[in-house]
XYZ file of C-alpha atoms in Angstrom:
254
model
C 108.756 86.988 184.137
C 105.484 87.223 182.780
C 104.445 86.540 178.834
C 104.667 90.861 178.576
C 107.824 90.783 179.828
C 108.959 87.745 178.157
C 107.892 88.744 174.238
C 109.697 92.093 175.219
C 112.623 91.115 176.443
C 113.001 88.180 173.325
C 111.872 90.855 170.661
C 114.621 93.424 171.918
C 117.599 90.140 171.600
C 115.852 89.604 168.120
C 117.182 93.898 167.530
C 120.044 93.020 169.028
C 121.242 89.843 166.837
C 119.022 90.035 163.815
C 121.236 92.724 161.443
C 123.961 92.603 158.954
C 126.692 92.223 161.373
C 125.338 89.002 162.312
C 126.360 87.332 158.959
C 129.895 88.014 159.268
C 130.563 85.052 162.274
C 127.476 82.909 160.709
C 127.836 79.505 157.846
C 124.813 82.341 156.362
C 127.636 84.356 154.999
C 128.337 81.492 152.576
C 125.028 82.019 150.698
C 125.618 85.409 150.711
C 128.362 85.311 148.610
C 125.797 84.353 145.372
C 123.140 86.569 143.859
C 121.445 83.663 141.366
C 118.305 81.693 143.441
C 119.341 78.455 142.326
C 123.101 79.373 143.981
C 121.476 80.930 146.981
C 119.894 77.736 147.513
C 122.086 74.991 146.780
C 125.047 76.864 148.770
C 122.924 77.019 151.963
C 121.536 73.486 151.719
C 125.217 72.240 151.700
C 126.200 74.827 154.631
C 123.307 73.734 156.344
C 124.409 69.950 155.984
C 127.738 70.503 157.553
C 126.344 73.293 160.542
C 127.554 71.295 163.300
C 130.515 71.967 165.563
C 132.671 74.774 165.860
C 131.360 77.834 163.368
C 135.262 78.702 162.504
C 134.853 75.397 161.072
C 132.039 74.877 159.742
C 132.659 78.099 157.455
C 135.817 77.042 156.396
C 135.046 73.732 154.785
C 131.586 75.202 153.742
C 133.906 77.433 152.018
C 135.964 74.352 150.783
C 132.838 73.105 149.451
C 132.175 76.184 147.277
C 135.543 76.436 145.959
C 135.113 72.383 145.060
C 131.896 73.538 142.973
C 133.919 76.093 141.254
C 132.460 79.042 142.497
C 128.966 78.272 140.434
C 126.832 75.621 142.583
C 124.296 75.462 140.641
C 125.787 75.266 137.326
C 128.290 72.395 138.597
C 124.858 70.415 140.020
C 123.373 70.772 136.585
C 126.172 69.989 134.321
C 128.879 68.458 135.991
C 130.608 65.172 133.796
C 131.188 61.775 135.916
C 134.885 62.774 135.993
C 134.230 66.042 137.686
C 132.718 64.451 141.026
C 136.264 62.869 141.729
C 138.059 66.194 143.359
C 135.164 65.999 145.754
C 136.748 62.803 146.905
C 139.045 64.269 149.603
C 136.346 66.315 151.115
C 135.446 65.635 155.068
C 133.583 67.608 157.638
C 133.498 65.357 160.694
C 131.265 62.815 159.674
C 130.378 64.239 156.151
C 132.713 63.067 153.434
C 133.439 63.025 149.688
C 131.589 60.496 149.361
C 128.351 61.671 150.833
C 129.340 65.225 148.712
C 129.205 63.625 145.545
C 125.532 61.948 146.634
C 124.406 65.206 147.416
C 125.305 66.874 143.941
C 124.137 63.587 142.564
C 120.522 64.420 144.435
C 120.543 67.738 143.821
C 120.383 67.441 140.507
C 117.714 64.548 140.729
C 115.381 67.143 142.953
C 116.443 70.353 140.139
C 115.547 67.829 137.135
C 112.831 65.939 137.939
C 111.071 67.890 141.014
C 111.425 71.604 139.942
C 114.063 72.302 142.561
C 114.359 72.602 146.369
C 111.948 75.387 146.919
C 109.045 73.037 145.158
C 110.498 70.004 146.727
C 110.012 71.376 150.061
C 106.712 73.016 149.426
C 104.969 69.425 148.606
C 102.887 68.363 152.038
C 103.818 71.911 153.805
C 100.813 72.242 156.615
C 99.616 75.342 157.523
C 101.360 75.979 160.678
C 104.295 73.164 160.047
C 106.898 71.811 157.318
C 108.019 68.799 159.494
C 105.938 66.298 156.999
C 107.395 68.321 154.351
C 110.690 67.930 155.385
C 110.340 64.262 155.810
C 108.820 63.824 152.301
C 111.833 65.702 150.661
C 114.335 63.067 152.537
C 112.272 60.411 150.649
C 112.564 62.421 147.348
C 116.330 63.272 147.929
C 117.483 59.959 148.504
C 114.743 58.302 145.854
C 117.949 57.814 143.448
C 120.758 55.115 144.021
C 122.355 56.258 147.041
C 124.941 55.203 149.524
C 122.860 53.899 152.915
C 125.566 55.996 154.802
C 124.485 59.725 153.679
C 120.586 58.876 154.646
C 121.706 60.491 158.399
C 122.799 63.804 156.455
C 119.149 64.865 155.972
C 117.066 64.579 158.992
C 113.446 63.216 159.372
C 111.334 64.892 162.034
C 108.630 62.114 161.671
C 111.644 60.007 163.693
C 111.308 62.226 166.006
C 114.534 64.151 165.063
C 114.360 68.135 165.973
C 115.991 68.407 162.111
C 118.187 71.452 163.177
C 119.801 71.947 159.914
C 116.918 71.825 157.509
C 114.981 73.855 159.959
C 117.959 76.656 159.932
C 118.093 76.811 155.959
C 114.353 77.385 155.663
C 114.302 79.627 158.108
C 117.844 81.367 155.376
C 115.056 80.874 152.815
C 111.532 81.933 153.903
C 112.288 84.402 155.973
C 112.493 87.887 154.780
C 113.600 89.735 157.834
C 114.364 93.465 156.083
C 117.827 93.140 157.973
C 119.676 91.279 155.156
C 120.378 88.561 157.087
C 117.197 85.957 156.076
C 116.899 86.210 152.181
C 112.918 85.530 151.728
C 113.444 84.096 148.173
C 110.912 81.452 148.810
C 107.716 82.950 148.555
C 105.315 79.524 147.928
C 106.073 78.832 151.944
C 105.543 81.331 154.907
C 107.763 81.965 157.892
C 104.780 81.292 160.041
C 104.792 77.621 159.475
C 108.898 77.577 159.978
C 110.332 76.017 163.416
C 113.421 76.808 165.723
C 116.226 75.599 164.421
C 116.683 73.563 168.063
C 120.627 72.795 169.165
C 122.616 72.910 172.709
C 122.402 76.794 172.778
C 118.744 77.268 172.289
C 117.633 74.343 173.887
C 118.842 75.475 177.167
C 118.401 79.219 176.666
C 114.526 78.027 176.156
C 114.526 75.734 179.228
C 115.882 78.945 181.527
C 113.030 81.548 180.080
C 110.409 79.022 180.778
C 110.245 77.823 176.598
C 111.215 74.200 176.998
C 110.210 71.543 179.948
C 111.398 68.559 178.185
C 114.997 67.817 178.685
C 115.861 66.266 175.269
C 116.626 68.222 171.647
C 114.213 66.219 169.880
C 111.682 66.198 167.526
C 108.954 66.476 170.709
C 111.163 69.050 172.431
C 110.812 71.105 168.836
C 107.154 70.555 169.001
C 106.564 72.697 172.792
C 109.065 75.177 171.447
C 107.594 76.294 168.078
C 104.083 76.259 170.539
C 105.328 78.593 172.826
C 107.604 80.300 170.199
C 104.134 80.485 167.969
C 101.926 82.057 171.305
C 104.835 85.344 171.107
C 104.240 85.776 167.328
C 102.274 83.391 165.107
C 103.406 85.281 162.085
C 107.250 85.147 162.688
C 107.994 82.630 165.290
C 111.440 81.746 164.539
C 112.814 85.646 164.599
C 113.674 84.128 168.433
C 116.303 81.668 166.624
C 117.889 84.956 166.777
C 117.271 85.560 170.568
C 117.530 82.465 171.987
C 121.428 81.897 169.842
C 122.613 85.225 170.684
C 121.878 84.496 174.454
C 123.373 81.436 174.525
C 126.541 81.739 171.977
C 127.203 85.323 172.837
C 126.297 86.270 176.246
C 126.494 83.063 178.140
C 122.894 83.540 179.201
């Protein structure tokens, strides 16, 4: 296949998968359910955190996690008493627990109080064509409170070589405004040209078969060749293939 063929066969999956009717099998749907930024946000940062596994269940107990925050994310981070954290307890997602939930509100209102929230947390040490330095920078500001040692290997850090898969797929939720309603674009400090592939099983090996990927492992290097190739097929909007390369793989088998 040559690049021609390539970019047009990729842009038509990105038609295919990138509309409305993609949200209701997605975790996106659970930021969807909130108008307010600051809910937008914090509801697909926690989604993100638990997007591993099967999807039934990852929505589900994203869901749990909502209902847990009392419907108002934000407002719960903000102003939640000591007492409140303790129905978060019982919470588990495989290897995320209640625990590691009530760190999380715990640092999410340390980033909303003292760094001006997760879209200007993020946006600190953004390069031009890359937020993996960003992304390791916020994982120094997020856990820069007293934390549990345990929930540090919630929040990935590409600079140890991790592809970062989860954080990648919720900036891609908040940069990117795709027009389809799928992507919300309410962060408009960063651009979805310096975003990168959310990288996992599906895409990893969709990219290997078109000719994306050579190296064998999902890793932070792996990421690297992929948002290069990804970046050569549009520099502007590299990770619209997310969509391509996830459809292929979840939905067609490809």
């Amino acid at each position: 296949m040559t690049k021609k063929d390539l970019k047009e066969f990729l842009d038509s999956k990105v038609v295919q998968y990138n509309n409305f009717k993609f949200i209701e099998s997605d975790p996106i749907q659970i930021p969807h359910l909130f108008t307010k930024k600051e809910d937008i946000e914090i509801a697909g940062f926690l989604t993100a955190t638990i997007a591993w596994g099967n999807r039934k269940s990852i929505i589900n107990n994203a869901k749990r996690m909502i209902l847990l925050l009392e419907n108002a994310p934000f407002d719960f981070v903000m102003n939640h008493e000591e007492t409140d954290l303790e129905k978060l307890l019982p919470f588990v997602h495989r290897t995320f627990n209640g625990k590691d939930f009530i760190q999380f509100i715990n640092s999410l209102q340390h980033i909303y109080k003292n760094h001006g929230g997760l879209e200007s947390a993020f946006s600190k040490h953004a390069k031009k064509d890359s937020l993996q330095k960003s992304i390791s920078n916020f994982k120094t500001t997020f856990f820069e409170i007293e934390h549990l040692p345990r929930t540090q290997k919630h929040v990935s850090d590409p600079l140890k070589n991790s592809a970062a898969k989860r954080i990648n797929m919720f900036l891609r939720w908040m940069i990117r405004n795709d027009k389809a309603g799928v992507d919300f674009g309410i962060w408009k400090s960063l651009s979805p040209s310096q975003l990168s592939c959310p990288l996992d099983v599906h895409s990893g090996n969709v990219a290997r078969k078109l000719g994306l990927l050579t190296r064998k492992q999902n890793d932070g290097k792996a990421l690297f060749e992929l948002d290069t190739n990804l970046r050569k097929l549009d520099k502007n909007d590299p990770v619209k293939y997310d969509f391509a390369l996830f459809g292929l793989g979840v939905f067609e088998g490809f």
